[in-house]
XYZ file of C-alpha atoms in Angstrom:
391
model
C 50.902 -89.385 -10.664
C 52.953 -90.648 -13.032
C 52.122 -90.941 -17.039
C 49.672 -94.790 -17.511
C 52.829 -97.153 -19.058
C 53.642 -96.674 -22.418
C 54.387 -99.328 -24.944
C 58.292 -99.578 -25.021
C 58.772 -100.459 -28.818
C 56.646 -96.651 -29.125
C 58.635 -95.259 -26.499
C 61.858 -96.277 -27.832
C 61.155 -95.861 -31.874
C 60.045 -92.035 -31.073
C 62.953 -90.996 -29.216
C 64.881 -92.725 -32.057
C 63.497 -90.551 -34.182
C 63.743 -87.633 -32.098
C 66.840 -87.436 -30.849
C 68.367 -88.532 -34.574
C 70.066 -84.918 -34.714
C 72.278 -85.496 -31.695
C 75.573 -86.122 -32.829
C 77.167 -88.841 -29.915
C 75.624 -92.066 -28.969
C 75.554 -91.234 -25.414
C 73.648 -87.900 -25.919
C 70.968 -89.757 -27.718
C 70.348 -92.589 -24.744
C 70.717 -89.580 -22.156
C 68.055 -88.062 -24.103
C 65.820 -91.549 -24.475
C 66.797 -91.946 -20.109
C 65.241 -88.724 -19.802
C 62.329 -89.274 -21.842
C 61.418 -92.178 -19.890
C 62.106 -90.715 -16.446
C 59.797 -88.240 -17.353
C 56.776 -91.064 -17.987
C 57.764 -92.958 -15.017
C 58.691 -91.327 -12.093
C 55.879 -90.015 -9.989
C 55.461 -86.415 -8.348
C 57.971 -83.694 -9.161
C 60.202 -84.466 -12.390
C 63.556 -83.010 -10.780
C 66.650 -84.362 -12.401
C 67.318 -86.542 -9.332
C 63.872 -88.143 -9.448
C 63.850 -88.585 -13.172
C 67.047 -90.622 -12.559
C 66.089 -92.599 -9.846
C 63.553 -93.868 -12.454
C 65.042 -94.314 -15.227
C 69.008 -95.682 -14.185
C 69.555 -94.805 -10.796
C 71.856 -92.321 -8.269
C 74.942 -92.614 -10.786
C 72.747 -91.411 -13.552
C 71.986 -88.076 -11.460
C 75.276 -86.021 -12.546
C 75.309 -87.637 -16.111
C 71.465 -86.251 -16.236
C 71.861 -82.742 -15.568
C 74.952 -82.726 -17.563
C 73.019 -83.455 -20.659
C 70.047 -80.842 -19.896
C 72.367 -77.726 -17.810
C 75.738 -78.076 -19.376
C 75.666 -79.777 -22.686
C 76.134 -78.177 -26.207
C 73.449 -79.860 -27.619
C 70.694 -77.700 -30.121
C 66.861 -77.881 -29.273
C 65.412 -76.448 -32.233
C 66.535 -79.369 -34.452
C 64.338 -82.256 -32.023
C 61.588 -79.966 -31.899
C 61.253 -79.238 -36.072
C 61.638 -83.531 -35.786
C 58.612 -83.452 -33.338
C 56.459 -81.009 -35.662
C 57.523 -82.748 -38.695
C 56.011 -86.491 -37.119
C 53.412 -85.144 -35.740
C 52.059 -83.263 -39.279
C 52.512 -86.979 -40.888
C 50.879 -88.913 -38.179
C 48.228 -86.521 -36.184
C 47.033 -83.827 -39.423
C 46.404 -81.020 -36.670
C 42.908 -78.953 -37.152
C 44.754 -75.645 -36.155
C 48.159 -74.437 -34.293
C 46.792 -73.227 -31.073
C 49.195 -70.657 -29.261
C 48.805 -70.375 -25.767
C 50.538 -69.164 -22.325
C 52.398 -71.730 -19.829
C 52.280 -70.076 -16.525
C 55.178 -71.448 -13.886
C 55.045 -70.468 -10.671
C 58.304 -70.291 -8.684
C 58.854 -69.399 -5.066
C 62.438 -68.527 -5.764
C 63.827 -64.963 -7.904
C 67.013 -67.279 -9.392
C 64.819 -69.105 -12.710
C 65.598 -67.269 -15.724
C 62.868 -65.136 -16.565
C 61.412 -65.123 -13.125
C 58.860 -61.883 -12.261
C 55.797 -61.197 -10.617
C 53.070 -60.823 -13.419
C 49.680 -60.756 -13.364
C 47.631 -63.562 -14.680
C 44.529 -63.153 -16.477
C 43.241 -66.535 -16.590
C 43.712 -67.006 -12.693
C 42.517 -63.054 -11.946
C 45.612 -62.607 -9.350
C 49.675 -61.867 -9.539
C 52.083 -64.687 -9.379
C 55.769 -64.990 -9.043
C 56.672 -67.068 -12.151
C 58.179 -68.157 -15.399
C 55.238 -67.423 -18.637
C 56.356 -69.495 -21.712
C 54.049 -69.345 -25.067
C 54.017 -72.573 -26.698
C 52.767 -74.325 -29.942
C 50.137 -76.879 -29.815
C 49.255 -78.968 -33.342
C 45.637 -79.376 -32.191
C 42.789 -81.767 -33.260
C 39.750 -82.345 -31.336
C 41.150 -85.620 -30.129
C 44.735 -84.828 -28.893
C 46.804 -81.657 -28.650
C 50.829 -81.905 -28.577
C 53.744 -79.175 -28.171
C 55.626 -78.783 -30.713
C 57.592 -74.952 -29.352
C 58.033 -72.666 -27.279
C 59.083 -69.616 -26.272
C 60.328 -68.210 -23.006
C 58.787 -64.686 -22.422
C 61.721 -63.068 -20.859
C 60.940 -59.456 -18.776
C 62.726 -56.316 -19.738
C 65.123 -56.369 -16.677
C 66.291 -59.844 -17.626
C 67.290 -58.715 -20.884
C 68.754 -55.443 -20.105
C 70.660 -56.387 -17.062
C 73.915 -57.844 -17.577
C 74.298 -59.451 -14.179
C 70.726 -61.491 -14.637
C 72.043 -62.151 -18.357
C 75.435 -63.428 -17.077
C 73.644 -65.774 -14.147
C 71.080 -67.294 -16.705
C 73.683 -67.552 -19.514
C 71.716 -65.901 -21.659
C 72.962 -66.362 -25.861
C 73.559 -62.817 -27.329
C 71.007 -62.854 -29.691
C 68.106 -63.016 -27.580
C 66.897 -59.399 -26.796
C 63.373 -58.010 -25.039
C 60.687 -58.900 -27.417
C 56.587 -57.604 -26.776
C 54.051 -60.232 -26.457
C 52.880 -59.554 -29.953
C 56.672 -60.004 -31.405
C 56.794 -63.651 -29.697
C 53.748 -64.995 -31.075
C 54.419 -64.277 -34.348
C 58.258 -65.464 -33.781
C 57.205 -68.731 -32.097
C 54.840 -69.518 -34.702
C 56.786 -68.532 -37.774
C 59.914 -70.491 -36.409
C 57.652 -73.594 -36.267
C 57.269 -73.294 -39.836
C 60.596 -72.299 -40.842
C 62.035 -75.499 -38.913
C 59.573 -78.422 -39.219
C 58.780 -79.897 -42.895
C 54.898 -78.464 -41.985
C 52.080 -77.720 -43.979
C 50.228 -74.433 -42.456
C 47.297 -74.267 -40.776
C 45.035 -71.670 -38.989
C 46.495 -70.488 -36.218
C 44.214 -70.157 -32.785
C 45.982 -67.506 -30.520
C 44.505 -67.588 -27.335
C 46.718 -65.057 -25.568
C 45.768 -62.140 -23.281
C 47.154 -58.911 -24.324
C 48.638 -59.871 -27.857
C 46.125 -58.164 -29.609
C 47.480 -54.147 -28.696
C 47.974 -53.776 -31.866
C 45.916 -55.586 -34.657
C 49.387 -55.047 -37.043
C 50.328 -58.515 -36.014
C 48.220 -59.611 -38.299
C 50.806 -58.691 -40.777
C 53.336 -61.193 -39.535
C 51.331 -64.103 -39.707
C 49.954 -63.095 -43.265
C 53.156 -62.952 -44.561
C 54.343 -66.597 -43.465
C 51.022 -67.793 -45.021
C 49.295 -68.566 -41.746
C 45.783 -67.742 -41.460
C 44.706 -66.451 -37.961
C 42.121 -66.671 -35.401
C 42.694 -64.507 -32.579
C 41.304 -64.134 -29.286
C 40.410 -60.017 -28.359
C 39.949 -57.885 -25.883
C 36.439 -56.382 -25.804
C 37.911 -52.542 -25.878
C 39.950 -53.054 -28.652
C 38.677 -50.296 -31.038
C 37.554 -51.460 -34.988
C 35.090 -50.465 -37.628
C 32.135 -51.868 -38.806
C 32.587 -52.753 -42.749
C 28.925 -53.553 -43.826
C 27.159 -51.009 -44.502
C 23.697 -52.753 -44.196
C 24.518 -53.131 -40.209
C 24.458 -51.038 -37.151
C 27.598 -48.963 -36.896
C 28.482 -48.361 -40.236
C 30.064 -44.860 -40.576
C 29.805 -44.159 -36.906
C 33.610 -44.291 -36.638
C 35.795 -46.297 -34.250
C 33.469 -48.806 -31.887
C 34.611 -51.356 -29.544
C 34.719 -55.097 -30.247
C 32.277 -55.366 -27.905
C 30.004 -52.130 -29.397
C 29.478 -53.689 -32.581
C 28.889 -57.505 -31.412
C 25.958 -55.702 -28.838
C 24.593 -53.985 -31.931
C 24.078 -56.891 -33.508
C 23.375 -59.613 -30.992
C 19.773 -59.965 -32.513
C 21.677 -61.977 -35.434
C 23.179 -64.373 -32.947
C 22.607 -67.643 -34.123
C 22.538 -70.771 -32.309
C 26.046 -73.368 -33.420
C 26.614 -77.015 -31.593
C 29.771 -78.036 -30.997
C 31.574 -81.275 -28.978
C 33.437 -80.534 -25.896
C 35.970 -83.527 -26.782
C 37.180 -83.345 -23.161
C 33.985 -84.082 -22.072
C 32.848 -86.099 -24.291
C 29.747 -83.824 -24.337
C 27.525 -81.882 -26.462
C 27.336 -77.738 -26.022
C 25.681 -74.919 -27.699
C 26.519 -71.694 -27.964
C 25.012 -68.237 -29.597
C 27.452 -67.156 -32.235
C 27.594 -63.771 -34.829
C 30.189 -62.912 -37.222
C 30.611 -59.837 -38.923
C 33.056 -57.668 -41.162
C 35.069 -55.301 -39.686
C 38.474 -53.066 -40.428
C 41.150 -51.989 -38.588
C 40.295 -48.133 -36.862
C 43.931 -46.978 -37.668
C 46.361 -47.245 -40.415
C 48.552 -50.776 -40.005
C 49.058 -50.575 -44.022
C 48.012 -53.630 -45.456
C 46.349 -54.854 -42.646
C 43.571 -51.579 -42.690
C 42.647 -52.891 -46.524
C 42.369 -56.523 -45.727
C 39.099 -58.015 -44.899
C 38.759 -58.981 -41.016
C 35.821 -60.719 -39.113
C 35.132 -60.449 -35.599
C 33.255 -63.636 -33.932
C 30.959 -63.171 -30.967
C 30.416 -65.957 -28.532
C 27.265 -65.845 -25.957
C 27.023 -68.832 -23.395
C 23.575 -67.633 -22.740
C 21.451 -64.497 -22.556
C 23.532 -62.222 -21.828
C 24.197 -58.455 -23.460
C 27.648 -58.616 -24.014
C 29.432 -61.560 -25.511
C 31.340 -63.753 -23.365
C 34.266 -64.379 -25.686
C 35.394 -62.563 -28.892
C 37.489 -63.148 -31.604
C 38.995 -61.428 -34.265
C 39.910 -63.274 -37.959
C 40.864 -62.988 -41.463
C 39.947 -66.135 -42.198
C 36.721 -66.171 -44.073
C 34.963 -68.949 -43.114
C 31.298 -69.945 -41.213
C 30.917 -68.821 -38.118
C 30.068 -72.479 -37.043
C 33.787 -73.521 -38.303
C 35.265 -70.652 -36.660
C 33.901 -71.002 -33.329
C 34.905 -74.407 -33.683
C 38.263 -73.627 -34.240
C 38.111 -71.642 -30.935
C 36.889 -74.967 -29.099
C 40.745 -76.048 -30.022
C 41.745 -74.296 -26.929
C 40.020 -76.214 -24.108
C 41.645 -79.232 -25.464
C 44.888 -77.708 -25.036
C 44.003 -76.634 -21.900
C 42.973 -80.252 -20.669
C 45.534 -82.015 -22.361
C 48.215 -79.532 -20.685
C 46.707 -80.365 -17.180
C 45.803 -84.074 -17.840
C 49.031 -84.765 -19.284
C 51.935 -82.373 -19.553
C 51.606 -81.336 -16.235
C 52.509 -85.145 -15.001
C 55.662 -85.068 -17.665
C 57.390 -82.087 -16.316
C 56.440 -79.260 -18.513
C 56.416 -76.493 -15.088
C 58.729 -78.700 -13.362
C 62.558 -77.020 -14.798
C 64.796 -76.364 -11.430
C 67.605 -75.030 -13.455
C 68.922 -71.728 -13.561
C 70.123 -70.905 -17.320
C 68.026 -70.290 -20.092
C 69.789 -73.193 -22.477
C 68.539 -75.853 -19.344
C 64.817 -74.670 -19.377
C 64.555 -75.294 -23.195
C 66.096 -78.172 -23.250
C 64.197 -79.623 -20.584
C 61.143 -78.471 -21.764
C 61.869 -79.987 -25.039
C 62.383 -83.382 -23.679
C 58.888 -82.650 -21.790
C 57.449 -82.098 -25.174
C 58.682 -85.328 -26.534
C 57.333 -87.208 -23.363
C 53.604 -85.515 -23.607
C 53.336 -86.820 -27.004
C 54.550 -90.461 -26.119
C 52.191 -90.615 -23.210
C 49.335 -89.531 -25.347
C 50.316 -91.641 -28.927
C 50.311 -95.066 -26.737
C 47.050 -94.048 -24.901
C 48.166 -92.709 -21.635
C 45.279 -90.500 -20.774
C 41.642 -90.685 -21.629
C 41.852 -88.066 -24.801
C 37.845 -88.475 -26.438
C 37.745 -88.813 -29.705
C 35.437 -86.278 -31.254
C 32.427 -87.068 -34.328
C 34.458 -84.105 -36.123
C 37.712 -85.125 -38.103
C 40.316 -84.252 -40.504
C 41.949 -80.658 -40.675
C 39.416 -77.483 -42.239
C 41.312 -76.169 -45.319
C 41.108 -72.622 -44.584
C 42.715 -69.580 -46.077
C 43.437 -66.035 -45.401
C-alpha cells in the first residue's frame, strides 16, 4: 500500500529544502521524482516502479543513474533532515535501533546470514542501525549506518563488487552506535538529547559509555541480563558482594518495584508497568566510566521474578521519566512498520554501498513527508515537549 496522499505544496517545499546541497538542477528534481515515487507507487519501491509513478519508462535509466552511479554526497541531505526536524518536531530522545533486510540473494553489499534477536531465528540479510528523533507522537530517520560483516571488509573482491570507499573499515556493533550517533551531531545544526539505544549486543562492553559522554549525549541503554555490574548503595542487597548480574541485583531488589503509568501512543492506550532503579558501577576498569555514576532500570510487565526488560543509564533522572524514555522505542518500531516500510526503507535492489545510502536517504526524506502531512494515524500522546536531561 502506498503512503495516504500528501499535500504537494509540503511535498515539494521539503524536498526543496532537502535536496538544497545538490549542486545541478536536474539532480535536485531527480531527487524530488524520487521522493514522490516513493509516496506513490504501491508494493515494492524498485527503481522501475518508483518511475512508473512518478514520470514514466524514460525516467527508469535517468532514476537509477541518480541513486547507483551519481557523485552526489548523502551526509549533507541527511544533516538538512536532522537540522528541520530539531526546529519543527523538538524530539524527546534519539532512539538507535536495528533495520533488519532480508535478501534472498548473496550480491547486496553487506549481505550475511545473522541471527536476529528480535525475531529468535537466522536470516540472510542486510542489518542497518539508524537514528530516529523520537517524540511520543511521531518518530523520523534522520541516519544510518550500514553494519558491514568482517568478510565484506576484508575481502577485496566483495569490496571491489560493492564499490566500497577506502575509508570504511570493519567496525564492532559498539563502534557504530557511537559513530552513527556522534556523526548526527557533528553534521546537523542539533541540540543533544538522551539517546535510547535499543540494540542487542552493543552493550559487551559498558566502555561505550565513554563515547557518548564525550559528545555530550546522555544515554539510556538497553542490557543484557548477564552483563556483570556492582551494586553502589550500600544500604541495598549486594553491596560488597562483588560482581552480580544485571539481572542479580534487579531480583534482589524487586520488593522496591514500584508501580509507573505510561501511554502506549501507538495505541492510543494506557499501560502500567513495575519499575526499580538503582545505582550501580562498572565491575571492571573502563577508566572514567568505573568512577561515573550509572543506574540500572528494571522493568516487570507483571509478577514475575526476573525483570522483563533492563536498562542501563547515566542519566540521573526518575525512574518514571526513564522508563518513559524506553517507551520511545515502540514508536519507532510502529512508525518503521506503519510507515517506512511502505516508502522503501528494506526495499534497495542495488549492489554498491554508495546506492543503498543514497536510496535509503531519499527513503528517509519520504517517511517524514508521509508522516508531516498526516499520512498514517500517528496518536498524539497527553505527554509533550522534550525532558531536559543530563549526564
Amino acid at each position: 500500500m502506498p503512503c495516504a496522499p500528501a499535500d504537494e505544496d509540503v511535498v515539494g517545499e521539503l524536498c526543496s529544502r532537502m535536496f538544497a546541497s545538490l549542486p545541478r538542477r536536474d539532480q535536485r528534481e531527480r531527487g524530488e521524482q524520487y521522493v514522490r515515487g516513493l509516496l506513490t507507487a504501491p508494493g515494492r519501491k524498485s527503481v522501475r516502479n518508483i518511475a512508473t509513478h512518478a514520470g514514466g519508462g524514460s525516467a527508469v535509466q535517468r532514476l537509477h543513474h541518480f541513486v547507483s552511479g551519481s557523485t552526489w554526497d548523502w551526509q549533507p541531505i541527511r544533516a538538512a533532515l536532522a537540522s528541520h526536524l530539531q526546529r519543527i518536531t523538538a524530539p524527546a530522545a534519539w532512539v538507535v535501533q536495528v533495520l533488519t533486510i532480508p535478501k534472498s540473494g548473496e550480491h547486496s553489499v553487506g549481505v550475511a546470514r545473522r541471527f536476529v534477536p528480535q525475531l529468535g531465528q537466522t536470516l540472510r540479510g542486510q542489518q542497518a542501525l539508524g537514528v530516529w528523533f523520537a517524540s511520543p507522537a511521531m518518530s523520523m530517520p534522520v541516519n544510518w549506518r550500514l553494519l558491514l560483516p568482517e568478510q565484506w571488509v576484508r575481502d577485496a573482491h566483495l569490496r571491489h563488487r560493492a564499490e566500497l570507499p577506502e575509508d570504511v573499515s570493519y567496525e564492532t556493533l559498539e563502534e557504530s552506535a557511537a559513530a552513527v550517533v556522534t556523526e548526527t551531531l557533528q553534521h546537523a545544526e542539533v541540540e543533544p538529547r538522551p539517546v535510547v539505544l535499543d540494540v542487542p549486543g552493543a552493550w559487551t562492553d559498558i566502555g561505550v559509555l565513554r563515547s557518548f559522554a564525550a559528545a555530550g549525549l546522555p544515554l539510556l541503554g538497553r542490557l543484557g541480563a548477564g552483563t556483570r555490574l556492582l551494586m553502589a548503595d550500600p544500604a541495598l542487597p549486594g553491596y560488597g558482594a562483588g560482581p552480580l548480574t544485571a539481572e542479580q541485583i534487579l531480583t534482589s531488589v524487586r520488593g522496591l518495584r514500584r508501580t509507573v503509568t505510561w501511554h502506549d501512543a501507538p495505541q492510543n492506550t494506557t499501560r502500567t508497568s513495575s519499575v526499580v532503579l538503582v545505582r550501580v558501577r562498572a565491575a571492571h576498569g573502563t577508566g572514567t566510566v568505573a568512577q561515573r555514576p550509572l543506574y540500572l532500570l528494571g522493568e516487570w510487565d507483571g509478577q514475575w521474578r526476573v525483570p522483563t526488560r533492563i536498562w542501563l543509564t547515566d542519566v540521573a533522572a526518575p525512574a518514571a521519566r526513564l522508563l518513559r524514555l524506553t517507551k520511545l522505542t515502540h514508536r519507532v518500531s510502529h512508525d518503521l512498520a506503519e510507515v517506512g516500510a511502505r516508502v522503501g526503507l528494506r526495499d534497495y535492489e542495488g549492489r554498491s554501498f554508495r546506492g543503498w545510502h543514497r536510496h535509503v536517504t531519499l527513503s528517509s526524506v519520504a517517511h517524514t513527508a508521509c508522516l508531516l502531512t498526516g499520512g498514517t494515524g500517528a496518536a498524539a500522546a497527553p505527554e509533550t515537549g522534550s525532558p531536559r536531561l543530563t549526564a
